Short mmCIF file of C-alpha atoms in Angstrom, two decimals:
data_model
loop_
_atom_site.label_atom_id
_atom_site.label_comp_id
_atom_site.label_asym_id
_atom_site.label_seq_id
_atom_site.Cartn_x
_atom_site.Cartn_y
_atom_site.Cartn_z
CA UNK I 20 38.38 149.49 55.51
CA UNK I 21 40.79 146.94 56.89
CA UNK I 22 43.27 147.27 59.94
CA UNK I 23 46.55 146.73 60.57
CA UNK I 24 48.49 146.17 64.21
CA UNK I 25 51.97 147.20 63.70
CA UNK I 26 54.02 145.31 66.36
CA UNK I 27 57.09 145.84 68.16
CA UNK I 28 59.73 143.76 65.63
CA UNK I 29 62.29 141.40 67.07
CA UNK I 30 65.19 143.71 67.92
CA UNK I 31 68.29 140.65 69.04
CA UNK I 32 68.26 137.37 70.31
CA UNK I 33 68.85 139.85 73.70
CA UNK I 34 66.49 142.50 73.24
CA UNK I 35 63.14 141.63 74.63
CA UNK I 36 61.91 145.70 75.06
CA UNK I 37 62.11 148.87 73.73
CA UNK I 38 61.24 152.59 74.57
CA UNK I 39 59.60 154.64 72.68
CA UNK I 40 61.12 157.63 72.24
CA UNK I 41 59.19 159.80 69.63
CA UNK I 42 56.22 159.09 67.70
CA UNK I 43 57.04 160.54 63.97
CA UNK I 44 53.58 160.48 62.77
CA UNK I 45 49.97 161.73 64.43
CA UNK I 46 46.71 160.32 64.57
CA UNK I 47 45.30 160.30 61.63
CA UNK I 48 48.14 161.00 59.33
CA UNK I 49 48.84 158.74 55.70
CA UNK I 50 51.48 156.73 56.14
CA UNK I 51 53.41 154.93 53.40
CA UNK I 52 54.87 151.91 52.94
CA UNK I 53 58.65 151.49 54.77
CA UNK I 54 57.63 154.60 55.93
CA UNK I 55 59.42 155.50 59.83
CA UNK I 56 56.44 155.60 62.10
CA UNK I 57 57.95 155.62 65.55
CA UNK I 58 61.52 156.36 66.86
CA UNK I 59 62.48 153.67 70.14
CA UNK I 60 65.18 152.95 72.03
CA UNK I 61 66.56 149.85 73.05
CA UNK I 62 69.71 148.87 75.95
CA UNK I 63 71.70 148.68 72.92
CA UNK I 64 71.00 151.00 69.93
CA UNK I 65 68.38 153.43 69.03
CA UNK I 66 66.35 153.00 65.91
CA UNK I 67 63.13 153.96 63.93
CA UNK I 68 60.47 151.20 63.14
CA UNK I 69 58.77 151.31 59.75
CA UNK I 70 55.22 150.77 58.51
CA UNK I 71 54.59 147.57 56.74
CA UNK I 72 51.60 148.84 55.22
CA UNK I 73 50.61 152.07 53.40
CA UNK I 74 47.35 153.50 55.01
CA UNK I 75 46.01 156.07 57.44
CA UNK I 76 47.03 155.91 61.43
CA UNK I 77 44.04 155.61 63.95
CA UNK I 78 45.48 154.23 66.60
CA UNK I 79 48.22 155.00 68.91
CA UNK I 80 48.90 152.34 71.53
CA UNK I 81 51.35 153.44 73.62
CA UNK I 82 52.44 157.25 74.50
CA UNK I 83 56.37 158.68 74.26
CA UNK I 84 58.48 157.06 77.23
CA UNK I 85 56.47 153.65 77.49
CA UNK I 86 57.92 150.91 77.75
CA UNK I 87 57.04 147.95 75.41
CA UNK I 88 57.68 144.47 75.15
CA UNK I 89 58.73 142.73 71.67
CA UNK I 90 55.76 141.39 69.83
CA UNK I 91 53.30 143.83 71.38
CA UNK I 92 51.32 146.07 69.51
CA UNK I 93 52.09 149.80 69.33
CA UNK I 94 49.70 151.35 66.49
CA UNK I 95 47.03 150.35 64.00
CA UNK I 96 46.75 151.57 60.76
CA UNK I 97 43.68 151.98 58.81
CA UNK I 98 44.14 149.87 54.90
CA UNK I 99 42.32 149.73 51.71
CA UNK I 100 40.28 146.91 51.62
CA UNK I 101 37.47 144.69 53.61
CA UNK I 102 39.61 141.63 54.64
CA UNK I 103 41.81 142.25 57.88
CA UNK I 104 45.29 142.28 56.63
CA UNK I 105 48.27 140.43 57.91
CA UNK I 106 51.85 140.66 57.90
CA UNK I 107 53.84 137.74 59.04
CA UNK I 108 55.74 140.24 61.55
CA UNK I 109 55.10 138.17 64.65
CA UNK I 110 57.70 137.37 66.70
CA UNK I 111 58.95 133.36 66.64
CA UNK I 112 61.52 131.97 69.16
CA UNK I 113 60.43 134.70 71.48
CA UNK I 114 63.56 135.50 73.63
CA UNK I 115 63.90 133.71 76.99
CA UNK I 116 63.46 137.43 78.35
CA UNK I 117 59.65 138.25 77.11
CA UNK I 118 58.47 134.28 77.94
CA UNK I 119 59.56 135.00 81.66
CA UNK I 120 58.14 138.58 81.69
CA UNK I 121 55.22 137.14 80.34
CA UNK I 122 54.31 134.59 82.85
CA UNK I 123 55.47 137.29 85.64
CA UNK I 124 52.33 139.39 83.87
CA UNK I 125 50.33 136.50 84.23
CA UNK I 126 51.36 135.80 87.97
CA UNK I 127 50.36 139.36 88.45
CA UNK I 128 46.98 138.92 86.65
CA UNK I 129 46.45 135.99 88.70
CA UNK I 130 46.64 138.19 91.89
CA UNK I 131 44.12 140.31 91.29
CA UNK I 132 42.38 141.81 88.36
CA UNK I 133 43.64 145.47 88.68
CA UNK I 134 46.93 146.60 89.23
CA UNK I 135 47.51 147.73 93.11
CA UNK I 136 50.76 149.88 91.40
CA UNK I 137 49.38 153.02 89.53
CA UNK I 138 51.00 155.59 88.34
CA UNK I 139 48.66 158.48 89.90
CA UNK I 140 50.09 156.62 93.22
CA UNK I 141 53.09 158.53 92.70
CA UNK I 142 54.77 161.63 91.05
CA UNK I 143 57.12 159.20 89.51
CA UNK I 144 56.32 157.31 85.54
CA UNK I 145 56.10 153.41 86.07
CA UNK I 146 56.06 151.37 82.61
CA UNK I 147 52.96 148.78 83.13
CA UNK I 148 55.48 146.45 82.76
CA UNK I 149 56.99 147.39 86.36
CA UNK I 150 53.89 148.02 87.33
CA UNK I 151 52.68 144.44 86.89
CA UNK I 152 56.07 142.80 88.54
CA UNK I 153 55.92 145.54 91.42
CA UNK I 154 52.17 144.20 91.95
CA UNK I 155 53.01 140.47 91.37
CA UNK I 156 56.17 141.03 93.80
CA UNK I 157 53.82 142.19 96.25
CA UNK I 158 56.41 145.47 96.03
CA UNK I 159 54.43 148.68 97.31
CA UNK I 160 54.50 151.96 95.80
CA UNK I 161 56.65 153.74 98.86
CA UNK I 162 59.25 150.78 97.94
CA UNK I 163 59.08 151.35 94.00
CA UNK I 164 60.25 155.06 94.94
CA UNK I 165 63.02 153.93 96.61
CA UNK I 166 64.78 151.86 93.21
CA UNK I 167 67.17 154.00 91.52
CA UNK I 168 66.00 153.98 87.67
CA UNK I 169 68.94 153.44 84.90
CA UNK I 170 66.03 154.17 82.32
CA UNK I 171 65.74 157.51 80.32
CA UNK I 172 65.42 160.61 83.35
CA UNK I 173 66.03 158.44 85.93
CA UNK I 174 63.08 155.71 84.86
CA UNK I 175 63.12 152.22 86.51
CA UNK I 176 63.53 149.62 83.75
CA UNK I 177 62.62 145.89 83.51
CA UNK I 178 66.47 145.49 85.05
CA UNK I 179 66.42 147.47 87.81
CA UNK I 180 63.30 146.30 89.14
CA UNK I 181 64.00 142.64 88.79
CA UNK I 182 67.85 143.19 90.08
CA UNK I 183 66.21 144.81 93.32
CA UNK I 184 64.11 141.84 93.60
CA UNK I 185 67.01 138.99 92.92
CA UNK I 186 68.95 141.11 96.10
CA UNK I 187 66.13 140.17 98.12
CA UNK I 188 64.29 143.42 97.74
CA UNK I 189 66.95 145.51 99.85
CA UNK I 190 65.67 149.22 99.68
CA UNK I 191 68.40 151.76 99.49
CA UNK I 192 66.34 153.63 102.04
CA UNK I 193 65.41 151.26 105.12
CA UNK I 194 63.18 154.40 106.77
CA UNK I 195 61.79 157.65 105.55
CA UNK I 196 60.33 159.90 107.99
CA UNK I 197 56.99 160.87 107.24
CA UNK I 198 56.43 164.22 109.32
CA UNK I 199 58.56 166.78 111.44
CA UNK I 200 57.28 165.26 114.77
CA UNK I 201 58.22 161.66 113.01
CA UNK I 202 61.48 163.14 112.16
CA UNK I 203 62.39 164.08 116.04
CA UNK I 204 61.85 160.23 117.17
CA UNK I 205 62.78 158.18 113.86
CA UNK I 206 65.15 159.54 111.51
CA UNK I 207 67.11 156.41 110.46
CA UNK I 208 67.98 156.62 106.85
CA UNK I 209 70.43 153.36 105.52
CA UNK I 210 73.20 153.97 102.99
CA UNK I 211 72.86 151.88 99.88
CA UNK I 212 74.65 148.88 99.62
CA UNK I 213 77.76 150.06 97.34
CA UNK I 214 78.22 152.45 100.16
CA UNK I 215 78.75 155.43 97.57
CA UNK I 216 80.56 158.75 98.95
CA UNK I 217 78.60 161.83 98.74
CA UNK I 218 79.59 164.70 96.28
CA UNK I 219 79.64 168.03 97.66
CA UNK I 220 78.04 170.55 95.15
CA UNK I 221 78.31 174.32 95.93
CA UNK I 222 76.94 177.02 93.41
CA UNK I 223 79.64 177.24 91.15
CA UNK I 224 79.28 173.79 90.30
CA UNK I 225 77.50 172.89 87.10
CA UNK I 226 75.70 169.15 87.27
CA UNK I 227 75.37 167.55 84.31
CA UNK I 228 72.51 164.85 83.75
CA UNK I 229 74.25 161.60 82.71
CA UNK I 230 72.85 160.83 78.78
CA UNK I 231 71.04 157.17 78.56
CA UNK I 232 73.61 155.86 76.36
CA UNK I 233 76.01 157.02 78.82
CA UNK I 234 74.34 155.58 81.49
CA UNK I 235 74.02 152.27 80.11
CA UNK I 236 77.92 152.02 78.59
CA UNK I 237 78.78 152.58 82.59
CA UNK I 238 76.69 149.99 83.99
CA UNK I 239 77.49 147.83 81.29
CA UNK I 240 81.76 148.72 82.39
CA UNK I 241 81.40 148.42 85.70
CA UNK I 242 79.37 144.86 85.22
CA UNK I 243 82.51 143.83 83.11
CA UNK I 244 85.24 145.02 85.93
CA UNK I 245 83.42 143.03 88.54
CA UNK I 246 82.43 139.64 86.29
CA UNK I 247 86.28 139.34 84.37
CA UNK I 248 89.51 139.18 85.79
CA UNK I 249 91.60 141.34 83.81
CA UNK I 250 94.80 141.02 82.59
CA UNK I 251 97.01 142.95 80.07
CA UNK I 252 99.77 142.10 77.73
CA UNK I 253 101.59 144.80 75.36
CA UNK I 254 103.22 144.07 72.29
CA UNK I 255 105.26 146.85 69.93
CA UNK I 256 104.74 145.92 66.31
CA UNK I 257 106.93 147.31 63.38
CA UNK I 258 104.11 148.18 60.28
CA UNK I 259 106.39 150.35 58.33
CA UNK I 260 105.90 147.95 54.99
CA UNK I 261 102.19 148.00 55.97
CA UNK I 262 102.08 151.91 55.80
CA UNK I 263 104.56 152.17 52.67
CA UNK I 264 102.15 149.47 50.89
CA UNK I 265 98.74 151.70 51.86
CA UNK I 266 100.62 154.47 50.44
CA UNK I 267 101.29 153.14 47.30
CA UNK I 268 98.18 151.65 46.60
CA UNK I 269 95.38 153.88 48.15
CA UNK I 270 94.50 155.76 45.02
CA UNK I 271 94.63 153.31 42.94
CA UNK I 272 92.10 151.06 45.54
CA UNK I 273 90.04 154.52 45.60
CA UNK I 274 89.43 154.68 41.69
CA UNK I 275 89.38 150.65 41.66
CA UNK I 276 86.50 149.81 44.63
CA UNK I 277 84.84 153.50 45.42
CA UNK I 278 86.21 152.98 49.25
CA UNK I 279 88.85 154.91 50.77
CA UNK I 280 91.98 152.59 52.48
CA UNK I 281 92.75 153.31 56.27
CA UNK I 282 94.55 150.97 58.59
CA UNK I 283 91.50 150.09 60.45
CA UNK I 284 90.26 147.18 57.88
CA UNK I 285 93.87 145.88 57.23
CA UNK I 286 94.44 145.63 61.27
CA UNK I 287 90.76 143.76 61.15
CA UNK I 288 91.62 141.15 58.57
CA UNK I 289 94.56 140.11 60.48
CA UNK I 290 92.83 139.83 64.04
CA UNK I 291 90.30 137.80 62.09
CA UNK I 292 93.08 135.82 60.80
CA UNK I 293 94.81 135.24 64.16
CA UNK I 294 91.45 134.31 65.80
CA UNK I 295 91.27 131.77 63.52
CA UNK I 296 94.69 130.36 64.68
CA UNK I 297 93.67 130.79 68.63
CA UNK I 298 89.84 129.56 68.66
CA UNK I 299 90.43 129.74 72.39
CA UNK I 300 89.92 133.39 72.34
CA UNK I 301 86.82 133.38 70.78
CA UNK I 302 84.58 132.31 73.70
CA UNK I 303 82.19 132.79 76.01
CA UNK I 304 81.68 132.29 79.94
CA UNK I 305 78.97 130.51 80.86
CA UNK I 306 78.70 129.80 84.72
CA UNK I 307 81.43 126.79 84.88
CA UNK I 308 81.04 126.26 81.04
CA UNK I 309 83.02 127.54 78.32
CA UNK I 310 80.88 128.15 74.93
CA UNK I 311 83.44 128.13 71.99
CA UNK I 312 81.50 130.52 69.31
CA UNK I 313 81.46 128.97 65.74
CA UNK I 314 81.49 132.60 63.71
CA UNK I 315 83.88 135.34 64.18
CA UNK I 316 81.92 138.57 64.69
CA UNK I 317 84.70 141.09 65.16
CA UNK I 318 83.30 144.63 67.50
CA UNK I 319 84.74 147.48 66.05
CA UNK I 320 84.35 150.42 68.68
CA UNK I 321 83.12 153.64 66.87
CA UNK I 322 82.26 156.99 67.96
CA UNK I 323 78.84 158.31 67.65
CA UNK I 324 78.31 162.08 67.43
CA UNK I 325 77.27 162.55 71.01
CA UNK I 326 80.89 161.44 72.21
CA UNK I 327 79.27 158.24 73.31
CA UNK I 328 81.04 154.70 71.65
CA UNK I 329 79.22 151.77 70.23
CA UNK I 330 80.32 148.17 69.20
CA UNK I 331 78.98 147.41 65.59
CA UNK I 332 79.47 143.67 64.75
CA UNK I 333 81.37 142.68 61.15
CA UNK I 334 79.81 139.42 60.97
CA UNK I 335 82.23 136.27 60.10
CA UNK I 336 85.13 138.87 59.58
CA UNK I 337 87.44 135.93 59.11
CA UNK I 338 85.62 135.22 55.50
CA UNK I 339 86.11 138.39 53.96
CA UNK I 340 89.26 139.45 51.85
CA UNK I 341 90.51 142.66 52.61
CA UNK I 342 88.56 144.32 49.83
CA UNK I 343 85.83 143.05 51.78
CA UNK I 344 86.69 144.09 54.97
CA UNK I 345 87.74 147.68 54.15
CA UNK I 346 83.73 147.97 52.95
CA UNK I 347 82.09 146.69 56.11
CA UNK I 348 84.47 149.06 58.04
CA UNK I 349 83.60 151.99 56.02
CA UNK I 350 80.22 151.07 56.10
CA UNK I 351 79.55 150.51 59.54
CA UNK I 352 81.45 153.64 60.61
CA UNK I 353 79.74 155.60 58.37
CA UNK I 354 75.97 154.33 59.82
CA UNK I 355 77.40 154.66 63.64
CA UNK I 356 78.32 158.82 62.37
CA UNK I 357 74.95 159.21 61.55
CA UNK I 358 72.97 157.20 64.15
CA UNK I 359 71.87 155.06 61.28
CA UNK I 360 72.76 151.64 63.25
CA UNK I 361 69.91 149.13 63.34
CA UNK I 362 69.61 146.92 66.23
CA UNK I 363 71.15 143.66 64.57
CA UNK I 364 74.08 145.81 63.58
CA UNK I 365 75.69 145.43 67.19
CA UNK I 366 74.68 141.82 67.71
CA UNK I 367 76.23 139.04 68.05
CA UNK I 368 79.77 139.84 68.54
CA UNK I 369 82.82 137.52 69.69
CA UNK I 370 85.72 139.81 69.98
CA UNK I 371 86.25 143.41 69.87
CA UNK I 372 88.79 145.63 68.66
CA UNK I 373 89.10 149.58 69.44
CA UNK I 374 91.37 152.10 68.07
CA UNK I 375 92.85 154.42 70.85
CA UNK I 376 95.52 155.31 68.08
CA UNK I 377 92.82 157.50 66.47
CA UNK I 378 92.91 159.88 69.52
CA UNK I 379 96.54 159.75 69.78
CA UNK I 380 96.82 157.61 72.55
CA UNK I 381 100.06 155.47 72.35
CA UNK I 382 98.31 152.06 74.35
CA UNK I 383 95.39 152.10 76.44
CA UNK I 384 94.02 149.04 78.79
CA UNK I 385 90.44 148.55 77.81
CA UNK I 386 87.77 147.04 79.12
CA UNK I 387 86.64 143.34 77.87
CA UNK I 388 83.28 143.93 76.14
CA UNK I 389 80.73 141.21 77.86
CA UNK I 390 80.18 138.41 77.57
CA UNK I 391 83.59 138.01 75.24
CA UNK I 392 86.72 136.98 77.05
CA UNK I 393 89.25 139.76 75.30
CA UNK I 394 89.62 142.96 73.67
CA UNK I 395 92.29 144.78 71.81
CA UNK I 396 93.51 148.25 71.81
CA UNK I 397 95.49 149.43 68.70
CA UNK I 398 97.78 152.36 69.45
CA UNK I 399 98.90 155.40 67.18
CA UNK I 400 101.24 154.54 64.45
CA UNK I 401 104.32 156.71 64.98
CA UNK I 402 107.84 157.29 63.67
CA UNK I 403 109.97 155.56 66.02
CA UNK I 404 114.44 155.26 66.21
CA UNK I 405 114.59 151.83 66.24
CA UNK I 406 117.49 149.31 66.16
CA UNK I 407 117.99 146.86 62.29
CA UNK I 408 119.42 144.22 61.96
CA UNK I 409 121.69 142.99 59.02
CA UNK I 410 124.29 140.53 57.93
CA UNK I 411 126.56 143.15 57.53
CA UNK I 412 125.73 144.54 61.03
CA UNK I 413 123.34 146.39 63.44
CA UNK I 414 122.36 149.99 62.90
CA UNK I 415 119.68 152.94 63.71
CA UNK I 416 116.86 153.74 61.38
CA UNK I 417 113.26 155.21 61.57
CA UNK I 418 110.68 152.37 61.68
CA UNK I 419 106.81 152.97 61.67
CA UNK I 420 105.67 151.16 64.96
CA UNK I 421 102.33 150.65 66.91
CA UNK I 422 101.74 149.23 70.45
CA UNK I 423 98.96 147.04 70.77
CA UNK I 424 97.21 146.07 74.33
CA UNK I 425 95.71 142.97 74.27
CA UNK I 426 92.97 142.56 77.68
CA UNK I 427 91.72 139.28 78.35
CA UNK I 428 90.08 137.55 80.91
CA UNK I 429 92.18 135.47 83.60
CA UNK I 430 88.91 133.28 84.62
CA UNK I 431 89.74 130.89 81.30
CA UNK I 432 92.62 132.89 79.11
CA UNK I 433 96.59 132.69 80.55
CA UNK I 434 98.92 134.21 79.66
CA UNK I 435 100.55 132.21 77.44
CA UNK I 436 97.46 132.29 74.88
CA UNK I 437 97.01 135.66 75.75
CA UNK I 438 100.69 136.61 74.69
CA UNK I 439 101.25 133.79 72.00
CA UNK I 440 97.93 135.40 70.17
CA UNK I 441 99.49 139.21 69.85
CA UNK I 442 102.75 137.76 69.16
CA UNK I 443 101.18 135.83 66.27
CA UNK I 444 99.50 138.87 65.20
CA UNK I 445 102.58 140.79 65.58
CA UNK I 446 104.35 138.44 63.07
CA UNK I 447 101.21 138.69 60.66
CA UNK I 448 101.94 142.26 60.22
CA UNK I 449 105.59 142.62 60.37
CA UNK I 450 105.57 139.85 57.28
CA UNK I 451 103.65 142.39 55.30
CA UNK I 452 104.56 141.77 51.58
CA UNK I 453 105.03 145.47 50.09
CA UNK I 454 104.21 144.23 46.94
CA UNK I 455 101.10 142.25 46.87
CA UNK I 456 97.92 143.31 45.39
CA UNK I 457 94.71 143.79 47.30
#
């Protein structure tokens, strides 16, 4: 019999780890081809990871919760045959975030042959990963207890343990007493650094653990707030012919293309178009550099069933007509309902686009999605009294209108692009022609 090491795939130019969250199959169990072997998680979407081979498991490499690095082997399974088989999953271009945690392993490996950090030093799970920087960091175990994890039940990730090292290894807690009699002559205890202001909790009060997606969307919010300067500009736009066009044709485009018409993939196929018109706006910060992206990868926020959002990327929107578009909305939506996302499916994106309208909100001011420079908020469509002009005169009628919020980032967008993009957007819609095709 030959064997086969399933590896960790490449997840993302940016993913360089994963967790694993749930192991699908047992020890010896017959696994088949494209079969789901193993459920992980990654910073950015969960996902299941698929045999390559059909055959018996006899290995398991790593246990739930461990932490493992792209390219690594997690399981071998047991094939017909007497040649060891191969599967050209190895990982090329390895990400610029496994190379350095690799030589950090070796650095640690260097130090000394076994690992000073074990986890039967504490009460608390540390990934070998962490172990091997905490060792190679010369970081004891008392100090490792001190990092606050942002990892699944409070674990210390890759991140945290390097971003307590890059601020020079400040513990949150300077001085923990060791005994009662310690306590009477040494009870100094230092405040973290972002000086946070205790909650009071009584008994009536229920606390409610913080999911890790939810975790993760706040660090990743906050980390926007403090690297962007934001800026808002609101525009009203009149899409009355757009919503008396959808009307008229959305059976007919039902029965024609087997996808149902909403206003998400016609407001898409204009932002792609206006990108295209402001290049400026789809960029990238880098330091003192400004990286002007070739594709247009429009984010479209979507809701996942937990209440938690996600981005899903429709790769180089701006080439797709709107038949086009209206499928890789409908698609994508549908996969983000189901937690059927796959890692590359939020990659990659230039620009995003949410829909606050769907919740009834009129405008909303959201957050730029790093490391893209702007984001736009569509509002509700509503019935609005709204002043027409004619030759023959002004007067009152009911006009469909939507506000739109455009957020960008002050660092390297003004306001004059910022404005001059939704105003060009704006006049996009409002020159709807009621009686095109689609």
């Amino acid at each position: 019999m030959a064997r086969f090491e399933l590896k960790l795939p490449k997840m993302g130019e940016s993913v360089a780890e994963a967790t694993i969250t749930s192991w699908l199959k047992e020890v010896g169990d017959s696994v088949e081809l494209d079969e789901a072997i193993v459920e992980i998680a990654t910073d950015k979407v969960d996902s299941e990871v698929p045999s390559e081979v059909s055959g018996k498991l006899v290995e398991i490499l790593y246990e739930k919760d461990a932490v493992v690095a792209v390219g690594d082997t997690i399981a071998v399974i047991e094939v017909e045959g007497e040649e060891e088989v191969t599967v050209s999953n190895k990982v090329d271009n390895s990400p610029k975030e496994v190379k350095e945690v690799e030589k950090t392993i070796e650095k640690a490996a260097a130090i000394v042959a076994t690992p000073s950090v074990k986890n039967s030093d504490s009460e608390k799970f540390y990934s070998p990963l962490v172990r091997n920087i905490a060792q190679a960091e010369n970081i004891s175990i008392e100090t490792l207890n001190t990092i606050k994890g942002s990892g699944k039940d409070g674990r210390v990730t890759k991140e945290d343990i390097l971003s307590f090292i890059e601020n020079g290894k400040k513990s949150p807690v300077s001085e923990v007493t060791k005994s009662n009699s310690e306590a009477s002559s040494s009870n100094t205890i230092t405040n973290s650094a972002t000086n946070v202001v205790p909650v009071s909790i009584n008994e009536e009060d229920e606390v409610i653990e913080m999911s890790r997606m939810g975790k993760l969307v706040a660090k990743h919010m906050v980390n926007s707030v403090q690297t962007s300067a934001h800026v808002q500009s609101f525009i009203e736009i009149d899409v009355t012919n757009i919503v008396k066009w959808r009307n008229k044709v959305k059976d007919v485009f039902l029965k024609r293309e087997g996808e149902k018409l909403t206003f998400t993939p016609i407001l898409m196929h204009a932002v792609a178009a206006t990108i295209r018109k402001y290049p400026l706006i789809n960029i990238s910060v880098n330091g003192d550099t400004i990286i002007k992206k070739k594709n247009i990868n429009l984010g479209m926020a979507a809701a996942l069933p937990d209440g938690n959002l996600i981005v899903p990327v429709i790769k180089n929107a701006d080439q797709l007509n709107l038949v086009g578009m209206t499928k890789a909305v409908n698609d994508l939506a549908n996969r983000a309902r189901n937690n059927a996302l796959k890692p590359d499916d939020i990659q990659d994106g230039t620009y995003t686009v949410t829909n606050v309208g769907s919740f009834g909100s009129i405008t909303g001011t959201p957050i730029i999605n790093q490391p893209q420079v702007a984001i736009l908020a569509l509002g509700a469509i509503r019935k609005m009294p709204s002043v027409i002009e004619t030759p023959e005169g002004d007067f009152i009628g009911i006009r469909q209108k939507m506000m739109v919020a455009h957020s960008y980032d002050h660092r390297v967008v003004n306001g004059a692009l910022g404005g001059m993009f939704i105003k060009t957007l704006k006049d996009i819609l409002e020159s709807w022609d009621i009686n095109q095709d689609f």
